[in-house]
PDB file of C-alpha atoms in Angstrom:
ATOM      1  CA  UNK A   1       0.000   0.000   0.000  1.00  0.00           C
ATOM      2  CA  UNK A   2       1.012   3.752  -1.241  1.00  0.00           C
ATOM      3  CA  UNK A   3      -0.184   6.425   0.961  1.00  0.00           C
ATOM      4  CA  UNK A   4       0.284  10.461   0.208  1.00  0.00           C
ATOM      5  CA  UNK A   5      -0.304  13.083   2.237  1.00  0.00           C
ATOM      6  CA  UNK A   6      -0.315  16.543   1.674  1.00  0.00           C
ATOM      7  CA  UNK A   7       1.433  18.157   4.906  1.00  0.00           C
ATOM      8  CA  UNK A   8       0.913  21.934   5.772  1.00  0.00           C
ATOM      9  CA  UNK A   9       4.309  24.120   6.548  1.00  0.00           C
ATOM     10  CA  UNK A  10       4.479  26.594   9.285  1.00  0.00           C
ATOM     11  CA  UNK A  11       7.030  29.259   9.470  1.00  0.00           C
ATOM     12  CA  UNK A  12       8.316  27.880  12.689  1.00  0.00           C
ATOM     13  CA  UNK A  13       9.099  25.046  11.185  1.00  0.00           C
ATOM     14  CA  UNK A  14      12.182  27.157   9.728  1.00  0.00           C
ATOM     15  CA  UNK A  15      15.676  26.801  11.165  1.00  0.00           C
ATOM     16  CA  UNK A  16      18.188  29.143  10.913  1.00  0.00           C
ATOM     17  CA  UNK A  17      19.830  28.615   7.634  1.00  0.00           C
ATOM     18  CA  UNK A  18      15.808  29.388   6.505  1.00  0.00           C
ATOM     19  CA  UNK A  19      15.712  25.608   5.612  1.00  0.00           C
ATOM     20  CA  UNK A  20      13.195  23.336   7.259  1.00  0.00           C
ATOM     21  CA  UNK A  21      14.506  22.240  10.683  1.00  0.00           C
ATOM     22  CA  UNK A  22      15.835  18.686  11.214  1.00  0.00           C
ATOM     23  CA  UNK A  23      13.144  18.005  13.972  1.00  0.00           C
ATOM     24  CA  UNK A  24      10.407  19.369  11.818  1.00  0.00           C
ATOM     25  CA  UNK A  25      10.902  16.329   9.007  1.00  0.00           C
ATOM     26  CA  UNK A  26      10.544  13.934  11.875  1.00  0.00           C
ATOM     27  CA  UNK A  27       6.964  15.923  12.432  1.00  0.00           C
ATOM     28  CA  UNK A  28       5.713  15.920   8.746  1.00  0.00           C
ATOM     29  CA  UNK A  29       6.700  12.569   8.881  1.00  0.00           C
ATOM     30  CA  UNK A  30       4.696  11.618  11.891  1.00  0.00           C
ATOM     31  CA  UNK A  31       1.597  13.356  10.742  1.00  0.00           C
ATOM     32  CA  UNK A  32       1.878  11.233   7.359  1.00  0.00           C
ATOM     33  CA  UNK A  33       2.279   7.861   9.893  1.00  0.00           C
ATOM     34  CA  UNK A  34      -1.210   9.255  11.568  1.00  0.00           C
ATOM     35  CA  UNK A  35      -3.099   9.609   8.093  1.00  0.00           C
ATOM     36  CA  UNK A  36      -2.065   6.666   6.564  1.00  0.00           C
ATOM     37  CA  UNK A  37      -3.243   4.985   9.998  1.00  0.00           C
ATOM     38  CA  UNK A  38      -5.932   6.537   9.862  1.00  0.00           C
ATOM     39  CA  UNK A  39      -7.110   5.700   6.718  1.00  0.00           C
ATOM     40  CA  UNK A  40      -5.925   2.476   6.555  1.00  0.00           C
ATOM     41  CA  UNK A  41      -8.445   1.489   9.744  1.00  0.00           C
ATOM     42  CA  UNK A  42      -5.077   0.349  11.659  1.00  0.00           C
ATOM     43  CA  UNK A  43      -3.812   1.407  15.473  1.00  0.00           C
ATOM     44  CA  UNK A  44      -0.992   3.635  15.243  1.00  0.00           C
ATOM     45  CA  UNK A  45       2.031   2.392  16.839  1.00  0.00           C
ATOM     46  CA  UNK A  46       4.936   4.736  18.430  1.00  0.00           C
ATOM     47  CA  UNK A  47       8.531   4.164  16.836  1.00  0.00           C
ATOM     48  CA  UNK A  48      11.480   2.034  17.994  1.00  0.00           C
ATOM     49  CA  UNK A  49      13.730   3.598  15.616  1.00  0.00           C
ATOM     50  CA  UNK A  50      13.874   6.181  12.707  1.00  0.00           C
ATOM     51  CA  UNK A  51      16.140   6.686  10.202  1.00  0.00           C
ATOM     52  CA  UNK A  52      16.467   9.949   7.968  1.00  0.00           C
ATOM     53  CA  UNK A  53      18.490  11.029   5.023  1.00  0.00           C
ATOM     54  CA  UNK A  54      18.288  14.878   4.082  1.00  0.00           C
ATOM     55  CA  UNK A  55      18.446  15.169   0.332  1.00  0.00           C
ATOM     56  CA  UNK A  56      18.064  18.634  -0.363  1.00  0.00           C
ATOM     57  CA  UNK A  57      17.304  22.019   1.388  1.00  0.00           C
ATOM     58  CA  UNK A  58      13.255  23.072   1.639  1.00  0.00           C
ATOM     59  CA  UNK A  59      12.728  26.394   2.532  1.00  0.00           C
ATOM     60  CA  UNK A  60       8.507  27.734   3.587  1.00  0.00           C
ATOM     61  CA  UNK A  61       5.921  28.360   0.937  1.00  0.00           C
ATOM     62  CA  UNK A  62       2.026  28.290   1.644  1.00  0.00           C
ATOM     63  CA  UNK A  63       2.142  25.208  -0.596  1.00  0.00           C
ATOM     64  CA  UNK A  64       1.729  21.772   0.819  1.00  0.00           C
ATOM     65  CA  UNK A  65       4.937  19.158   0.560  1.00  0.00           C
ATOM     66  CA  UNK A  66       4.243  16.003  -0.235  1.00  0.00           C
ATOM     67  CA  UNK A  67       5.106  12.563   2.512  1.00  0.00           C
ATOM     68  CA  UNK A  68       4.501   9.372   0.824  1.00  0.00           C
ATOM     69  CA  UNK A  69       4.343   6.122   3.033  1.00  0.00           C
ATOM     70  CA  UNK A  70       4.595   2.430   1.675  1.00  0.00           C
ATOM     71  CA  UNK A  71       4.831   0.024   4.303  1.00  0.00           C
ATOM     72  CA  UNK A  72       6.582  -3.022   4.660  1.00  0.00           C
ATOM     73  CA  UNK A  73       5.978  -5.354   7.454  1.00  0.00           C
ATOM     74  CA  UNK A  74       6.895  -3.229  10.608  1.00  0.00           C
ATOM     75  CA  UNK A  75       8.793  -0.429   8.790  1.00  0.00           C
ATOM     76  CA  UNK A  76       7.306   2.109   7.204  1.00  0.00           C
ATOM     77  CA  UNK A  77       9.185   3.554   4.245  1.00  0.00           C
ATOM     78  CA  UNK A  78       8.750   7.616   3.655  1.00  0.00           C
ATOM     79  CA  UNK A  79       9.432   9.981   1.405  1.00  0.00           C
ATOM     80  CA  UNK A  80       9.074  14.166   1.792  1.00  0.00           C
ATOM     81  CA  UNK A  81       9.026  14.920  -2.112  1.00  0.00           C
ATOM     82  CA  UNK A  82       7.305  18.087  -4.567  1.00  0.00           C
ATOM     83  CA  UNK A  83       5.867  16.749  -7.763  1.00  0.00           C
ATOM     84  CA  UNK A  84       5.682  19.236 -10.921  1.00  0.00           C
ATOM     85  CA  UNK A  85       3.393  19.129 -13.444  1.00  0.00           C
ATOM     86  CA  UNK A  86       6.383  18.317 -16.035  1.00  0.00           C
ATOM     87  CA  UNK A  87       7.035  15.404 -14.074  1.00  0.00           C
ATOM     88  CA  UNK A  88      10.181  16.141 -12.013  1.00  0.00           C
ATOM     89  CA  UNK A  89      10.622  15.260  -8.428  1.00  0.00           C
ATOM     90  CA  UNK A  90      12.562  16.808  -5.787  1.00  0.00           C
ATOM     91  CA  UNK A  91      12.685  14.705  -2.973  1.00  0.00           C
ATOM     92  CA  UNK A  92      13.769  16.015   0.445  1.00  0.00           C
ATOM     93  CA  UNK A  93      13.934  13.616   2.416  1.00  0.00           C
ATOM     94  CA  UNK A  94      13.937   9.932   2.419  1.00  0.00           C
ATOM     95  CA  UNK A  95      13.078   7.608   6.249  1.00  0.00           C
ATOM     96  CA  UNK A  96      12.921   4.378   7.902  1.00  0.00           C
ATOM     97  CA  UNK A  97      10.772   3.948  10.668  1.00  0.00           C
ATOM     98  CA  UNK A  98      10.479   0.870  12.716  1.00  0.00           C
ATOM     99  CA  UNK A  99       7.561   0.558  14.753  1.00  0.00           C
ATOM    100  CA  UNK A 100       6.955  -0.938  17.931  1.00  0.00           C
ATOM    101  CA  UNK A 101       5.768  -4.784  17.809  1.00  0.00           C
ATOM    102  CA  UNK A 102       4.737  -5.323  21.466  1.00  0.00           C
ATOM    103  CA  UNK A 103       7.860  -6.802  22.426  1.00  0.00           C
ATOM    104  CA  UNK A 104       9.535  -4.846  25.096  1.00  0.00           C
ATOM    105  CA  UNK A 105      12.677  -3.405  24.065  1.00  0.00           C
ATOM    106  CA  UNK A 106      15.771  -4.812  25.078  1.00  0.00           C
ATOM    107  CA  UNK A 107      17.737  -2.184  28.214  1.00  0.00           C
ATOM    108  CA  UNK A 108      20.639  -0.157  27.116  1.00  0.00           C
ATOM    109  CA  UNK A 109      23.046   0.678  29.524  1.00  0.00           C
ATOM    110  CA  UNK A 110      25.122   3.929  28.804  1.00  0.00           C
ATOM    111  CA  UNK A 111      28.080   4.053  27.058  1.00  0.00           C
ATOM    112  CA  UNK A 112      30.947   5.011  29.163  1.00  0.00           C
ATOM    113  CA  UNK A 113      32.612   6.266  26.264  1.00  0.00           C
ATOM    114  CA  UNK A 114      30.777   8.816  25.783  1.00  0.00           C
ATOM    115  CA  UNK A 115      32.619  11.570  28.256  1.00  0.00           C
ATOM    116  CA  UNK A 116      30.617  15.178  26.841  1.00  0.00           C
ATOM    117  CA  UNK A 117      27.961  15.590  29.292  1.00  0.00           C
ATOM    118  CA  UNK A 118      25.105  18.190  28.013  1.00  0.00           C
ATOM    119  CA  UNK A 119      22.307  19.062  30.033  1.00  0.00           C
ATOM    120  CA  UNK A 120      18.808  20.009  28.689  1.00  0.00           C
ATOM    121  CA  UNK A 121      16.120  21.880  29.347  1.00  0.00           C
ATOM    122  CA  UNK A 122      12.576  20.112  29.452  1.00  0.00           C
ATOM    123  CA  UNK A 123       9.304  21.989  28.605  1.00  0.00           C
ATOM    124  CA  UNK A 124       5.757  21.263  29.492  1.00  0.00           C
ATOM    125  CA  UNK A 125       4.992  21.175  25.887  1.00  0.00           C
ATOM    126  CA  UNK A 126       7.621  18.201  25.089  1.00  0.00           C
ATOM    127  CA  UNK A 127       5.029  16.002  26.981  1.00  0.00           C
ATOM    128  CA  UNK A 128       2.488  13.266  25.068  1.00  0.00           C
ATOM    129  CA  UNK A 129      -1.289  12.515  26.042  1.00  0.00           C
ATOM    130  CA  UNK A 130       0.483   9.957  28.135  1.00  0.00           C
ATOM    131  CA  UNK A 131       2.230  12.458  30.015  1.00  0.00           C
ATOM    132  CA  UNK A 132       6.062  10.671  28.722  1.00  0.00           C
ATOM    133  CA  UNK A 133       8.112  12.888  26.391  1.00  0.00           C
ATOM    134  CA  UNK A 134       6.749  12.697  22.941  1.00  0.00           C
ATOM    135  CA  UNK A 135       8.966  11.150  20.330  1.00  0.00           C
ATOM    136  CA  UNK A 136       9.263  14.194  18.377  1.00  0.00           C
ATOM    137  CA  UNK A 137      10.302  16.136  21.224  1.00  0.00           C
ATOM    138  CA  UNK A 138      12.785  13.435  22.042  1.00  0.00           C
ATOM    139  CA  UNK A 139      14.258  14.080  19.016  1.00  0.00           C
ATOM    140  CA  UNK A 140      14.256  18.321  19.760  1.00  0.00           C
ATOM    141  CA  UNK A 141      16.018  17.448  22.993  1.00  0.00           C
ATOM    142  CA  UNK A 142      18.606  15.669  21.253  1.00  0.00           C
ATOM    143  CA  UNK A 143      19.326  18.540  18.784  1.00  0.00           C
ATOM    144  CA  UNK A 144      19.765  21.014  21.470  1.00  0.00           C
ATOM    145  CA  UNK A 145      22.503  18.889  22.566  1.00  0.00           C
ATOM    146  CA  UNK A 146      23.651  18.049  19.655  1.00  0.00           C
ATOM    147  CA  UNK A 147      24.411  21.982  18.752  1.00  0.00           C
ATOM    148  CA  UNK A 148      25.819  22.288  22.081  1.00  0.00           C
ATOM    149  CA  UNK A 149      28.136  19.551  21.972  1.00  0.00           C
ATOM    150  CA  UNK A 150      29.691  21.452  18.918  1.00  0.00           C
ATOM    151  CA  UNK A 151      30.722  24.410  20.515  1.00  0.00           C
ATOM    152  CA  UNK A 152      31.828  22.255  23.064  1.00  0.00           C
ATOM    153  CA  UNK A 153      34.422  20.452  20.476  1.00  0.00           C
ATOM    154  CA  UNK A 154      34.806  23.383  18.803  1.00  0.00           C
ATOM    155  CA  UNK A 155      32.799  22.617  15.398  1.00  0.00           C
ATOM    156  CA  UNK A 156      30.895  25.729  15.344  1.00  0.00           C
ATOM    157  CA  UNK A 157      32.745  27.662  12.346  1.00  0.00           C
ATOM    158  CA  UNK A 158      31.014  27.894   9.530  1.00  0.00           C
ATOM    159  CA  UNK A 159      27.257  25.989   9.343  1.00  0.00           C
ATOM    160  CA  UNK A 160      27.316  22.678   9.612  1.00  0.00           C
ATOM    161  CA  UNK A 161      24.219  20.861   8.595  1.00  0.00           C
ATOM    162  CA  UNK A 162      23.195  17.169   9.455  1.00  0.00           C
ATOM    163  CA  UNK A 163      23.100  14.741   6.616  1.00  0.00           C
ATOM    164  CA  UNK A 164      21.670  11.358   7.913  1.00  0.00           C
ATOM    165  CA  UNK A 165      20.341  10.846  11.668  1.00  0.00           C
ATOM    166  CA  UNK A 166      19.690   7.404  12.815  1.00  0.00           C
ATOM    167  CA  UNK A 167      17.856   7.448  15.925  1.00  0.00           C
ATOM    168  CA  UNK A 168      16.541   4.213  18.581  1.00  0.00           C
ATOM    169  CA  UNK A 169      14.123   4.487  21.011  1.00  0.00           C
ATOM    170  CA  UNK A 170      14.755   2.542  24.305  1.00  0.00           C
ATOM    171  CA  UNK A 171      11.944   2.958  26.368  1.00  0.00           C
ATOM    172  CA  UNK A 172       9.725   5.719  27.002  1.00  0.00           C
ATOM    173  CA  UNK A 173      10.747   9.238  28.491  1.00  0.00           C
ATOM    174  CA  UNK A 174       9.548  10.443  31.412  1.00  0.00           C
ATOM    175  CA  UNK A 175       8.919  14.205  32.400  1.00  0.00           C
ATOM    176  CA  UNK A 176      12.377  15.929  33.853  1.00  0.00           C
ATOM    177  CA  UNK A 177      12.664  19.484  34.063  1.00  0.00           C
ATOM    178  CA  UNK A 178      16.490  18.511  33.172  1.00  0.00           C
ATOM    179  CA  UNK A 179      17.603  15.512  30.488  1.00  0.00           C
ATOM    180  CA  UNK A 180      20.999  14.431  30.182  1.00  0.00           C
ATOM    181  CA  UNK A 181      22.529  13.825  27.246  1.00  0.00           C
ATOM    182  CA  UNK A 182      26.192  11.841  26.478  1.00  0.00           C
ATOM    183  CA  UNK A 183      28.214  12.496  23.605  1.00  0.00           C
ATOM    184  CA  UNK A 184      31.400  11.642  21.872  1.00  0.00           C
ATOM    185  CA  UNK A 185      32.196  11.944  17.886  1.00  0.00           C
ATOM    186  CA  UNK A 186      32.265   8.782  15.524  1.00  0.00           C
ATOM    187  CA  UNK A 187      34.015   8.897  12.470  1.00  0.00           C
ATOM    188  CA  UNK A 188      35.323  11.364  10.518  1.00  0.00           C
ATOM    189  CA  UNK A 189      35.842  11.720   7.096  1.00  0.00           C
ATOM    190  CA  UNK A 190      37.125  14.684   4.430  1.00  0.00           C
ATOM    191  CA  UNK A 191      33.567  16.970   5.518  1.00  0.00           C
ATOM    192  CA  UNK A 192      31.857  14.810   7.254  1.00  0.00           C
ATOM    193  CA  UNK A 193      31.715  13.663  11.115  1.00  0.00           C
ATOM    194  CA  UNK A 194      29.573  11.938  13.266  1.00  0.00           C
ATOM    195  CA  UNK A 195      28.014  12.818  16.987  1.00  0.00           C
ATOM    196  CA  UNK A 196      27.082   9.673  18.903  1.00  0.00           C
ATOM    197  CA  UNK A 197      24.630  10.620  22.055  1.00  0.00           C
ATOM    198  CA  UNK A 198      22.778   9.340  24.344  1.00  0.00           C
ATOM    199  CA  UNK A 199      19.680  10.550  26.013  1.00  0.00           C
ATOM    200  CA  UNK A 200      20.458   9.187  29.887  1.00  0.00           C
ATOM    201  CA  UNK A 201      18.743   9.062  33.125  1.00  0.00           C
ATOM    202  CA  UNK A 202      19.520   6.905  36.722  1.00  0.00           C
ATOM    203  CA  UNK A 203      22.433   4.520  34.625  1.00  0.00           C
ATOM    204  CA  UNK A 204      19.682   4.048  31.761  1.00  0.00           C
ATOM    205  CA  UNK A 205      18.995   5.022  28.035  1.00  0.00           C
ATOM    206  CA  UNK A 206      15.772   6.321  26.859  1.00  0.00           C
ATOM    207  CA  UNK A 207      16.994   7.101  23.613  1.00  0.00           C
ATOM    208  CA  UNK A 208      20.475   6.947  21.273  1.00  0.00           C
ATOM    209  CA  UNK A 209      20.941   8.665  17.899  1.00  0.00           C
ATOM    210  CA  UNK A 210      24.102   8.921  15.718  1.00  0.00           C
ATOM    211  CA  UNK A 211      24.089  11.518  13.346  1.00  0.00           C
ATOM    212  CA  UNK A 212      26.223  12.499  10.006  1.00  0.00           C
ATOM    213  CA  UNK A 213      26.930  16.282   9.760  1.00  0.00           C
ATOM    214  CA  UNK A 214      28.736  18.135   6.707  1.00  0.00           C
ATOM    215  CA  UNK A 215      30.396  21.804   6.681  1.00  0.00           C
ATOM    216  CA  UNK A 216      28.169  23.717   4.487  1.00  0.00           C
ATOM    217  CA  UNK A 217      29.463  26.386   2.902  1.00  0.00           C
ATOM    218  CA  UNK A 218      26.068  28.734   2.264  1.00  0.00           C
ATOM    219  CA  UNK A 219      27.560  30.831  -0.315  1.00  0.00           C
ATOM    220  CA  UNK A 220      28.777  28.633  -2.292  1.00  0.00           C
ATOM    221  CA  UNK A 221      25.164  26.540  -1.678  1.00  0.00           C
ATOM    222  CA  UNK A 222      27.420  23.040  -1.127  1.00  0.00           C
ATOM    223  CA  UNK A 223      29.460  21.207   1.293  1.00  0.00           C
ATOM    224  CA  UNK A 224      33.131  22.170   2.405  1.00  0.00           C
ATOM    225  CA  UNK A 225      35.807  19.711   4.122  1.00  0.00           C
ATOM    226  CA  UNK A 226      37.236  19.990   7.357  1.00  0.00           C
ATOM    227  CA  UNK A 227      39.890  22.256   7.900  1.00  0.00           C
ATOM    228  CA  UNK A 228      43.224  21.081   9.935  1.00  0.00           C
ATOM    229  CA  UNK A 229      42.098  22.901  12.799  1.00  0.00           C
ATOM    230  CA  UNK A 230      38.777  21.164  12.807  1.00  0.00           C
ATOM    231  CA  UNK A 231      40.509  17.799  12.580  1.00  0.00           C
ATOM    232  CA  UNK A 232      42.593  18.428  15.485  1.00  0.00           C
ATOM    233  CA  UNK A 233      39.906  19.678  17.065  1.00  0.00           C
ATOM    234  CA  UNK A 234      37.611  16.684  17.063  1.00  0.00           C
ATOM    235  CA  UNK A 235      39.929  13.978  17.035  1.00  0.00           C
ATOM    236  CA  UNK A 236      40.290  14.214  21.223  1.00  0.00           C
ATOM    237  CA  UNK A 237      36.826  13.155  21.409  1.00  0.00           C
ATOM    238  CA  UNK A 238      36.617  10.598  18.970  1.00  0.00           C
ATOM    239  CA  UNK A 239      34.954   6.966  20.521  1.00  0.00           C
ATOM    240  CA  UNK A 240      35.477   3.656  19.640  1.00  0.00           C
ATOM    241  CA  UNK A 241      32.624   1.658  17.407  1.00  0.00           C
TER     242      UNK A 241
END
């Protein structure tokens, strides 16, 4: 089965490159999950892991975007696309989710490894109808460390945009008026690097995520590699697997 849904853009969903924020992909892709559920006369199911590749760049229009949702077995393949009339595609962004099956999920203790230690803020509104921290906003908190951990390492030159996120949900979140998240960098490559983190609480994980970011370069519109000093820079807080 093929489901499309036309998802409504907000101007808060910008960021501050005036692109579509990370975190509200992971929303348009959520309200395509509801529809399709919806309409398909099935229960909706909350995720045990999501996947996303950015493509390309979407900035606001009062025009719809386009999520398409084909589902195999427990995983629901998506895709955040425009259609023109002359037939080209632009596709945004392209996700894996894998949704729960009823089997608890196995614990995750957390990796010791991971030595940068970022506090975040919670908010009332991060909160589900089941009064645990929705998904979505699981993914916000994340971010906020995940921008904070690169001032801490010193990766806050020029932009930096994320590429691919891969993020697993351990068990559900409850309300904090402080999260902790742990973070180390994963590989790097010529542009490229990785920030592993965990989302932590009383020697447990809610949630991990490793995700890919690039140097953008915005006038140039394309990515950059990483200078020596960036190198260096990281390398100290590079972990193991």
């Amino acid at each position: 089965m093929r489901h499309t849904y036309a998802c409504a853009m907000r101007w808060a969903d910008m960021d501050a490159l005036n692109h579509v924020n990370n975190v509200a992909y992971a929303d348009y892709l959520r309200e395509a999950r509801l529809a399709y559920a919806e309409e398909a006369g099935v229960r909706a199911r909350p995720m045990t892991a999501l996947a996303i590749d950015y493509r390309a760049p979407l900035v606001f229009r009062p025009e719809p975007v386009l999520v398409t949702t084909t589902v195999e077995d427990d995983v629901l393949v998506q895709e955040i696309s425009d259609r023109r009339e002359d037939g080209t595609t632009t596709v945004y962004v392209q996700a894996r989710t894998t949704l729960a099956d009823g089997a608890p999920p196995a614990p995750l203790r957390p990796d010791e490894a991971l030595t940068g230690r970022l506090p975040v803020a919670g908010r009332a509104r991060d909160l589900g109808v089941d009064g645990d921290v929705d998904q979505v906003a699981t993914l916000e908190l994340l971010q906020e460390a995940r921008v904070a951990y690169a001032t801490v390492v010193g990766a806050r030159g020029l932009p930096w945009v994320v590429v691919r996120s891969e993020t697993t949900f351990v068990r559900p979140l409850p309300r904090r008026a402080t999260y902790a998240v742990h973070a180390g960098i994963g590989k790097i490559g010529r542009s490229s690097f990785e920030i592993v983190a965990q989302l932590v609480d009383d020697a447990q994980v809610f949630a991990s995520s490793r995700n890919v970011m690039i140097g953008f370069d915005p006038e140039a519109g394309r990515a950059r590699p990483l200078t020596d000093g960036e190198r260096t820079q990281l390398e100290p807080h590079v972990v193991a697997g």
